[in-house]
């Protein structure tokens, strides 16, 4: 397998557009793997580890690096195609900005072009992000820090600096937010309304905001905090800032807080502030004991779906009712006697974690690369074992590759592999729409789903594929169009991750009873 590289000096593109470019180049004939990144030392090291580079290259953080692997004859034309794509005007240099002349090359220049701006989105390589964020905060700007690989000590210092100025730092590694109705990074187009969200989980935020939209309500603001915010040493500073902002916001009447399990030291601080917000607050700390969360003005929610439902009810002046914990088992062709296991292939980390939690209650041990219990961790993430759910967006899978919300190749390959195993009964998956995600996930995934089901049929088995689409009617991909394509391919769709997980559990439980395995 040949390699090829191209370094474009002093040329910048943000990481989302580079992931999309990488995905596009990977699909060219003869290209096996492709990555376009800013050539920071960490990024270059990642490409060496991924096998796209034989050794580190002479490039700097201001240089754009394209690295390809594939047939030697194809790589030169692929590099040319990549360079041609990069010469197209970037979104930031079109429209009004282009008409004003030179694109801003610094935060100060950006402020000069857009007087009155109060928020900046930073997406530089992680080792340089903190310095840019300090500059922005010093200029009085709130910060959305999309960059990851920012050291924890820098995150703490940034958030303390922001608090002193009554500003907020969303992130680091904040992949989604909706501010004043504008989706930022990976986010969906949702209707405006009275529900405000603060989330230390990107896909958790997307699930709740999309369900709120699906059920006829809307979002005032959706504030991401980054996944480390509720770490003991960070202390939930951004969640507390977001909570304070929404409590003071006259357009917000209900607040939703979302996180994976916070550090115990942080929980009481956040819940104390929530109880005193003066508005009803729905809290979904995945896996938390509801009795430990419940207090005046606080409504605990066990799942992301429950959180959205409770928020909609409160927004309509009703007391939330408990959601049904079970769903109707879908009608499917009987499974073979050997078929007993679920394989969950997720692009969203929070969806994967929520699935592990729910399935563990129903089925016992759930193996994963991001397990609920340490003893359930897979020793080899590339090989499933019994019931397994995988977060394919984990760093272990994305080194040198675009995120699976953008590039579905890795999941499609894993889907075929799982379908070939006689003991697999159900494939469980998520589909995430919105800005930043693939423009047509169904077109990418349906052929692999059909191939997987055909593979099982030829072996005398029926493979159930169960999933859900996280998106809205206003998203660029069109929710109804995507759902129709998946249904036509035989996928059983639920409204939410929680419903899909319960459907999957019911299928294997029913098969166990029919097959006499219980």
Coordinates of C-alpha atoms in Angstrom, one line a residue:
X1 CA 0.0 0.0 0.0
X2 CA 1.5 3.3 -1.1
X3 CA 1.4 6.6 0.8
X4 CA 1.4 10.2 -0.4
X5 CA 1.5 13.5 1.4
X6 CA 1.1 17.2 0.6
X7 CA 1.9 20.1 2.8
X8 CA 0.2 23.4 2.1
X9 CA 2.1 26.1 4.0
X10 CA 0.2 28.8 6.0
X11 CA -3.2 27.6 5.0
X12 CA -6.0 27.1 7.6
X13 CA -9.3 25.3 7.6
X14 CA -11.4 24.4 10.6
X15 CA -11.6 20.8 11.8
X16 CA -15.2 20.1 10.7
X17 CA -14.5 21.1 7.1
X18 CA -11.3 19.1 7.1
X19 CA -13.1 16.0 8.4
X20 CA -15.6 16.5 5.6
X21 CA -12.8 16.9 3.0
X22 CA -11.1 13.7 4.4
X23 CA -14.4 11.8 4.0
X24 CA -14.8 13.0 0.4
X25 CA -11.2 12.1 -0.6
X26 CA -11.4 8.7 1.0
X27 CA -14.2 7.8 -1.5
X28 CA -12.1 8.5 -4.6
X29 CA -11.1 5.4 -6.6
X30 CA -7.9 3.7 -5.3
X31 CA -7.8 5.6 -2.0
X32 CA -8.0 3.4 1.1
X33 CA -7.5 6.1 3.8
X34 CA -7.2 9.9 3.8
X35 CA -6.8 12.6 6.3
X36 CA -6.5 16.4 6.0
X37 CA -5.5 18.1 9.2
X38 CA -3.6 21.1 10.5
X39 CA -0.1 19.9 11.0
X40 CA 0.4 20.4 14.8
X41 CA 2.8 18.1 16.5
X42 CA 0.0 16.1 18.1
X43 CA -1.9 15.7 14.8
X44 CA 1.3 14.6 13.0
X45 CA 1.9 12.0 15.8
X46 CA -1.7 10.7 15.3
X47 CA -1.1 10.2 11.6
X48 CA 2.1 8.3 12.3
X49 CA 0.2 6.0 14.8
X50 CA -2.6 5.5 12.2
X51 CA -0.1 4.4 9.6
X52 CA -0.8 7.3 7.2
X53 CA 2.7 8.7 7.7
X54 CA 5.8 6.5 7.9
X55 CA 7.5 9.1 10.0
X56 CA 6.9 12.7 11.2
X57 CA 7.0 15.4 8.5
X58 CA 8.6 18.9 8.6
X59 CA 5.5 21.0 9.0
X60 CA 4.0 23.4 11.5
X61 CA 0.7 24.2 13.1
X62 CA -0.1 26.8 10.5
X63 CA 0.4 24.3 7.7
X64 CA -2.3 22.1 6.3
X65 CA -1.3 18.4 5.8
X66 CA -3.0 15.9 3.5
X67 CA -1.9 12.3 4.0
X68 CA -3.2 9.5 1.8
X69 CA -2.9 5.7 1.6
X70 CA -3.9 3.5 -1.4
X71 CA -2.9 2.5 -4.9
X72 CA 0.1 4.5 -6.0
X73 CA -1.4 5.3 -9.4
X74 CA -4.5 6.9 -7.7
X75 CA -2.9 9.0 -5.1
X76 CA -1.5 11.8 -7.2
X77 CA -4.9 12.6 -8.8
X78 CA -6.4 12.3 -5.3
X79 CA -4.0 14.9 -4.0
X80 CA -4.9 17.2 -6.9
X81 CA -8.6 16.8 -6.1
X82 CA -8.0 17.6 -2.5
X83 CA -6.0 20.8 -3.4
X84 CA -8.8 21.8 -5.8
X85 CA -11.4 21.4 -3.2
X86 CA -9.4 23.5 -0.8
X87 CA -9.2 26.3 -3.3
X88 CA -13.0 26.6 -3.2
X89 CA -14.1 29.5 -1.0
X90 CA -14.6 28.5 2.6
X91 CA -18.0 29.3 4.2
X92 CA -16.3 32.1 6.2
X93 CA -15.2 33.8 3.0
X94 CA -18.5 33.8 1.2
X95 CA -21.4 36.2 1.3
X96 CA -21.2 39.3 3.4
X97 CA -17.6 38.7 4.6
X98 CA -16.3 38.3 1.0
X99 CA -18.0 41.5 0.0
X100 CA -16.2 43.3 2.8
X101 CA -12.8 42.3 1.5
X102 CA -10.2 40.3 3.3
X103 CA -11.3 37.5 5.6
X104 CA -10.4 38.2 9.2
X105 CA -7.2 36.4 10.3
X106 CA -7.4 37.1 14.0
X107 CA -10.1 37.6 16.7
X108 CA -9.3 41.3 16.8
X109 CA -9.9 41.5 13.0
X110 CA -13.1 39.6 13.3
X111 CA -14.4 42.0 16.0
X112 CA -13.5 44.9 13.7
X113 CA -15.7 43.4 11.0
X114 CA -18.5 42.5 13.3
X115 CA -18.9 45.2 15.9
X116 CA -21.0 44.1 18.9
X117 CA -20.2 40.4 18.6
X118 CA -20.1 38.6 22.0
X119 CA -19.2 35.0 21.1
X120 CA -16.3 33.4 19.3
X121 CA -16.0 29.7 18.1
X122 CA -12.5 28.5 18.3
X123 CA -11.4 25.4 16.4
X124 CA -7.6 25.4 16.3
X125 CA -5.4 22.4 17.2
X126 CA -5.7 21.8 21.0
X127 CA -2.2 22.9 22.0
X128 CA -2.9 26.4 20.7
X129 CA -6.6 26.7 21.6
X130 CA -6.2 28.0 25.2
X131 CA -4.1 31.0 24.1
X132 CA -6.7 32.0 21.6
X133 CA -9.5 31.5 24.2
X134 CA -7.7 33.7 26.7
X135 CA -7.4 36.4 24.0
X136 CA -11.1 36.2 23.3
X137 CA -12.1 36.4 26.9
X138 CA -9.8 39.4 27.4
X139 CA -11.8 41.1 24.6
X140 CA -15.0 40.4 26.4
X141 CA -16.2 37.5 24.3
X142 CA -17.9 34.3 25.4
X143 CA -16.1 31.3 24.0
X144 CA -17.2 28.1 22.3
X145 CA -14.1 25.9 22.3
X146 CA -14.6 23.2 19.7
X147 CA -10.9 22.1 20.0
X148 CA -10.0 19.0 22.0
X149 CA -6.7 18.0 23.6
X150 CA -6.7 21.1 25.8
X151 CA -5.0 20.3 29.1
X152 CA -7.2 20.2 32.2
X153 CA -5.2 22.8 34.0
X154 CA -5.8 25.2 31.0
X155 CA -9.5 24.4 31.1
X156 CA -9.7 25.3 34.8
X157 CA -7.7 28.5 34.3
X158 CA -9.9 29.5 31.3
X159 CA -13.1 28.9 33.2
X160 CA -12.0 30.8 36.3
X161 CA -10.9 33.7 34.0
X162 CA -14.3 33.6 32.4
X163 CA -16.2 33.5 35.7
X164 CA -14.4 36.6 36.9
X165 CA -15.7 38.5 33.9
X166 CA -19.2 36.9 33.9
X167 CA -18.5 35.1 30.7
X168 CA -18.8 31.5 29.7
X169 CA -16.4 29.0 28.1
X170 CA -18.3 26.2 26.3
X171 CA -15.8 23.4 26.1
X172 CA -13.0 22.4 25.4
X173 CA -14.2 19.6 23.1
X174 CA -17.7 21.3 22.9
X175 CA -19.1 19.9 19.7
X176 CA -22.6 21.4 19.7
X177 CA -24.6 24.4 20.8
X178 CA -27.6 26.4 19.7
X179 CA -27.4 30.1 20.5
X180 CA -30.2 32.5 19.7
X181 CA -31.6 29.9 17.3
X182 CA -28.3 29.5 15.4
X183 CA -26.8 25.9 15.4
X184 CA -23.1 25.9 16.1
X185 CA -20.7 23.0 15.0
X186 CA -22.7 19.7 15.1
X187 CA -26.2 20.8 15.9
X188 CA -29.7 20.6 14.6
X189 CA -32.2 23.2 13.3
X190 CA -34.8 23.3 16.0
X191 CA -37.8 25.6 16.5
X192 CA -37.5 28.4 19.0
X193 CA -39.3 28.0 22.4
X194 CA -39.1 28.3 26.1
X195 CA -36.8 25.3 27.0
X196 CA -33.2 26.1 27.8
X197 CA -30.6 23.3 27.9
X198 CA -27.1 23.0 29.5
X199 CA -25.3 19.9 28.5
X200 CA -22.0 18.2 29.1
X201 CA -22.8 15.8 26.3
X202 CA -23.0 16.7 22.6
X203 CA -25.3 14.0 21.4
X204 CA -27.3 14.2 24.6
X205 CA -28.0 17.8 23.8
X206 CA -28.9 16.9 20.2
X207 CA -31.3 14.1 21.3
X208 CA -33.2 16.4 23.8
X209 CA -33.4 19.4 21.5
X210 CA -34.6 17.2 18.5
X211 CA -37.2 15.4 20.6
X212 CA -38.5 18.8 22.0
X213 CA -38.8 19.9 18.4
X214 CA -40.5 16.6 17.3
X215 CA -43.1 17.0 20.1
X216 CA -44.0 20.6 19.1
X217 CA -42.1 22.7 21.6
X218 CA -38.9 24.7 21.1
X219 CA -35.5 25.7 22.5
X220 CA -34.5 29.2 23.8
X221 CA -30.8 28.4 24.2
X222 CA -28.7 25.2 24.2
X223 CA -25.4 25.6 25.9
X224 CA -22.6 22.9 25.7
X225 CA -20.1 22.8 28.4
X226 CA -17.6 20.1 27.2
X227 CA -17.4 16.6 28.7
X228 CA -14.9 17.5 31.4
X229 CA -16.9 20.3 33.0
X230 CA -18.4 18.2 35.8
X231 CA -15.0 16.7 36.6
X232 CA -14.1 17.2 40.3
X233 CA -11.3 19.6 39.5
X234 CA -13.3 21.8 37.1
X235 CA -16.3 21.8 39.4
X236 CA -19.0 22.3 36.9
X237 CA -18.1 26.0 36.3
X238 CA -19.6 26.2 32.8
X239 CA -22.8 24.3 33.8
X240 CA -23.2 26.8 36.7
X241 CA -22.6 29.7 34.4
X242 CA -25.1 28.3 31.9
X243 CA -27.6 27.7 34.6
X244 CA -27.2 31.2 35.9
X245 CA -27.7 32.7 32.4
X246 CA -30.9 30.6 31.7
X247 CA -32.3 31.5 35.1
X248 CA -32.0 35.2 34.2
X249 CA -33.2 34.7 30.6
X250 CA -36.9 35.9 30.3
X251 CA -37.4 33.7 27.2
X252 CA -36.6 30.6 29.1
X253 CA -39.2 29.1 31.4
X254 CA -37.8 25.5 31.8
X255 CA -34.2 24.4 32.1
X256 CA -32.7 21.0 31.3
X257 CA -29.3 19.8 32.6
X258 CA -27.7 16.8 30.9
X259 CA -24.5 14.9 31.7
X260 CA -22.9 11.5 32.1
X261 CA -22.4 10.8 35.8
X262 CA -20.8 13.9 37.4
X263 CA -18.2 13.7 40.1
X264 CA -19.9 13.4 43.5
X265 CA -18.2 16.6 44.7
X266 CA -19.9 18.5 41.9
X267 CA -23.4 17.1 42.1
X268 CA -24.5 18.9 45.2
X269 CA -23.1 22.2 44.0
X270 CA -25.0 22.0 40.7
X271 CA -28.2 20.7 42.2
X272 CA -28.1 23.4 44.9
X273 CA -27.9 26.0 42.2
X274 CA -30.6 24.4 40.1
X275 CA -33.0 24.3 43.1
X276 CA -32.5 28.0 43.5
X277 CA -32.9 28.9 39.8
X278 CA -36.5 30.0 40.3
X279 CA -37.7 27.9 37.4
X280 CA -38.4 24.2 37.0
X281 CA -35.2 22.3 36.2
X282 CA -35.2 18.8 34.6
X283 CA -32.0 16.9 35.4
X284 CA -30.7 13.9 33.4
X285 CA -27.5 12.7 35.0
X286 CA -27.3 9.3 33.2
X287 CA -27.3 6.5 35.7
X288 CA -27.9 8.7 38.8
X289 CA -30.4 7.6 41.5
X290 CA -33.5 9.8 41.0
X291 CA -34.1 10.0 44.7
X292 CA -30.7 11.6 45.2
X293 CA -31.5 14.2 42.4
X294 CA -35.1 15.1 43.3
X295 CA -35.6 18.3 45.4
X296 CA -37.6 21.4 45.2
X297 CA -38.0 22.6 41.5
X298 CA -35.9 19.7 40.2
X299 CA -37.4 16.8 38.2
X300 CA -35.1 13.8 37.7
X301 CA -35.2 12.1 34.3
X302 CA -33.8 8.6 33.8
X303 CA -33.2 8.9 30.0
X304 CA -32.7 11.7 27.4
X305 CA -36.2 10.9 26.1
X306 CA -37.6 11.3 29.6
X307 CA -35.8 14.6 30.0
X308 CA -37.3 16.0 26.7
X309 CA -40.8 14.8 27.6
X310 CA -40.6 16.3 31.1
X311 CA -39.4 19.6 29.7
X312 CA -42.2 19.7 27.1
X313 CA -44.8 19.0 29.8
X314 CA -43.4 21.7 32.1
X315 CA -43.2 24.2 29.2
X316 CA -46.9 23.5 28.6
X317 CA -47.8 24.1 32.2
X318 CA -48.2 20.4 33.1
X319 CA -46.5 18.3 35.8
X320 CA -44.4 15.6 34.0
X321 CA -45.7 12.1 34.0
X322 CA -43.5 9.0 34.3
X323 CA -42.7 7.7 30.8
X324 CA -43.5 4.1 30.0
X325 CA -40.5 2.0 30.8
X326 CA -41.4 -0.6 28.2
X327 CA -42.2 -0.5 24.5
X328 CA -44.1 -2.9 22.2
X329 CA -41.9 -5.5 20.8
X330 CA -41.6 -5.2 17.1
X331 CA -43.0 -8.0 15.0
X332 CA -40.1 -9.7 13.2
X333 CA -39.4 -13.0 11.5
X334 CA -38.5 -15.6 14.2
X335 CA -34.8 -15.7 15.0
X336 CA -32.7 -18.8 14.8
X337 CA -31.9 -20.8 18.0
X338 CA -28.4 -19.5 18.1
X339 CA -29.3 -15.8 17.7
X340 CA -29.2 -14.2 21.2
X341 CA -26.9 -11.1 21.2
X342 CA -27.2 -7.4 20.5
X343 CA -24.5 -5.5 18.8
X344 CA -24.8 -1.7 19.1
X345 CA -22.8 0.4 16.7
X346 CA -23.0 4.0 17.8
X347 CA -21.6 7.3 16.4
X348 CA -22.7 9.2 19.5
X349 CA -20.9 8.6 22.8
X350 CA -23.8 9.5 25.1
X351 CA -26.1 7.3 23.1
X352 CA -23.7 4.4 23.5
X353 CA -23.5 5.0 27.3
X354 CA -27.2 5.3 27.7
X355 CA -27.7 2.1 25.7
X356 CA -25.2 0.3 28.0
X357 CA -27.1 1.5 31.1
X358 CA -30.5 0.5 29.8
X359 CA -29.4 -2.9 28.4
X360 CA -27.5 -3.8 31.6
X361 CA -30.7 -3.5 33.6
X362 CA -32.5 -5.8 31.1
X363 CA -29.8 -8.3 30.0
X364 CA -26.9 -8.2 32.4
X365 CA -23.4 -7.7 31.3
X366 CA -22.9 -5.3 28.3
X367 CA -19.4 -5.2 26.8
X368 CA -18.2 -1.9 25.5
X369 CA -15.2 0.3 24.8
X370 CA -16.9 2.9 27.1
X371 CA -18.5 0.6 29.7
X372 CA -20.7 1.4 32.6
X373 CA -18.6 -0.9 34.8
X374 CA -14.9 -1.3 34.4
X375 CA -15.1 -5.1 34.3
X376 CA -17.3 -4.8 31.1
X377 CA -14.5 -3.1 29.1
X378 CA -13.6 -5.0 25.9
X379 CA -10.0 -6.2 25.8
X380 CA -10.1 -5.9 22.0
X381 CA -12.3 -3.1 20.7
X382 CA -12.2 -4.4 17.2
X383 CA -13.9 -7.7 18.2
X384 CA -17.3 -7.9 19.9
X385 CA -18.2 -10.4 22.6
X386 CA -21.7 -11.5 23.5
X387 CA -23.9 -8.3 24.1
X388 CA -21.6 -5.4 22.9
X389 CA -22.2 -1.7 22.3
X390 CA -19.5 0.3 20.7
X391 CA -18.9 4.1 20.6
X392 CA -17.2 4.4 17.1
X393 CA -16.6 8.1 17.8
X394 CA -14.1 7.1 20.5
X395 CA -10.5 8.3 19.9
X396 CA -9.5 4.6 19.4
X397 CA -11.5 4.5 16.2
X398 CA -11.0 8.1 14.9
X399 CA -7.2 8.3 14.7
X400 CA -6.5 9.4 11.2
X401 CA -10.2 9.1 10.3
X402 CA -13.1 11.5 10.2
X403 CA -15.8 11.1 12.9
X404 CA -18.4 8.4 12.1
X405 CA -21.1 11.1 11.9
X406 CA -19.3 12.3 8.8
X407 CA -17.8 9.1 7.4
X408 CA -19.8 5.9 7.7
X409 CA -17.2 3.5 6.2
X410 CA -15.9 2.1 9.5
X411 CA -19.4 1.5 10.9
X412 CA -20.5 -0.1 7.6
X413 CA -17.5 -2.5 7.7
X414 CA -18.3 -3.4 11.4
X415 CA -21.9 -3.9 10.5
X416 CA -21.1 -6.5 7.9
X417 CA -18.7 -8.2 10.3
X418 CA -21.3 -8.4 13.1
X419 CA -23.9 -9.7 10.7
X420 CA -21.7 -12.6 9.7
X421 CA -21.7 -14.0 13.3
X422 CA -24.4 -16.6 13.8
X423 CA -25.1 -15.6 17.4
X424 CA -26.0 -12.0 16.5
X425 CA -29.8 -11.3 16.6
X426 CA -30.0 -7.5 16.5
X427 CA -27.9 -4.6 15.1
X428 CA -28.7 -1.4 17.1
X429 CA -27.6 1.9 15.6
X430 CA -28.0 5.7 15.7
X431 CA -28.2 8.1 12.8
X432 CA -27.4 11.8 13.6
X433 CA -28.5 14.6 11.3
X434 CA -27.8 18.3 11.4
X435 CA -25.0 20.7 10.5
X436 CA -21.6 19.0 10.4
X437 CA -23.0 15.5 9.9
X438 CA -23.0 13.6 6.6
X439 CA -25.3 15.2 4.0
X440 CA -27.1 12.0 3.3
X441 CA -26.5 9.2 5.9
X442 CA -29.2 6.9 4.4
X443 CA -27.4 6.8 1.1
X444 CA -24.2 5.7 2.8
X445 CA -25.7 3.2 5.3
X446 CA -28.5 1.5 3.5
X447 CA -26.4 -0.5 1.1
X448 CA -24.4 -1.9 4.0
X449 CA -27.6 -2.7 5.9
X450 CA -29.0 -4.5 2.9
X451 CA -25.7 -6.4 2.5
X452 CA -25.7 -7.4 6.1
X453 CA -29.3 -8.6 6.0
X454 CA -28.7 -10.5 2.8
X455 CA -25.7 -12.2 4.4
X456 CA -27.8 -13.4 7.3
X457 CA -30.6 -14.5 5.0
X458 CA -28.2 -16.6 2.9
X459 CA -27.0 -18.3 6.1
X460 CA -30.6 -19.1 7.1
X461 CA -31.0 -16.4 9.7
X462 CA -33.0 -13.2 10.1
X463 CA -31.1 -10.1 11.3
X464 CA -33.1 -7.4 13.0
X465 CA -31.8 -3.9 12.5
X466 CA -33.2 -1.4 15.0
X467 CA -32.3 2.3 15.2
X468 CA -33.5 5.9 15.4
X469 CA -32.8 9.1 13.6
X470 CA -31.7 12.1 15.7
X471 CA -32.8 15.1 13.6
X472 CA -35.6 17.5 12.7
X473 CA -37.7 18.3 9.7
X474 CA -35.7 21.5 9.2
X475 CA -32.3 19.8 9.2
X476 CA -30.4 19.9 5.8
X477 CA -30.8 16.1 5.5
X478 CA -34.6 16.2 6.0
X479 CA -35.7 13.9 8.9
X480 CA -38.8 12.4 7.1
X481 CA -36.7 11.6 3.9
X482 CA -34.0 9.9 5.9
X483 CA -36.5 7.9 8.0
X484 CA -38.4 6.7 4.9
X485 CA -35.1 5.5 3.3
X486 CA -34.2 3.5 6.4
X487 CA -37.7 2.0 6.8
X488 CA -37.7 1.0 3.1
X489 CA -34.4 -0.9 3.8
X490 CA -36.2 -2.9 6.6
X491 CA -34.8 -0.9 9.6
X492 CA -37.2 -0.8 12.5
X493 CA -37.1 2.8 13.7
X494 CA -37.9 4.2 17.1
X495 CA -38.4 7.9 18.1
X496 CA -35.4 7.9 20.5
X497 CA -32.4 6.0 21.6
X498 CA -34.2 4.8 24.7
X499 CA -37.1 3.4 22.7
X500 CA -34.7 1.7 20.2
X501 CA -32.7 0.1 23.0
X502 CA -35.8 -1.3 24.7
X503 CA -37.1 -2.6 21.4
X504 CA -33.7 -4.4 20.9
X505 CA -33.8 -5.9 24.4
X506 CA -37.4 -7.1 23.9
X507 CA -36.5 -8.9 20.7
X508 CA -33.7 -10.9 22.2
X509 CA -35.7 -11.6 25.4
X510 CA -38.7 -12.8 23.3
X511 CA -36.4 -15.0 21.2
X512 CA -34.9 -16.4 24.4
X513 CA -38.4 -17.4 25.6
X514 CA -39.4 -18.9 22.3
X515 CA -36.1 -20.7 22.0
X516 CA -36.4 -22.1 25.5
X517 CA -33.2 -20.3 26.6
X518 CA -34.8 -18.7 29.7

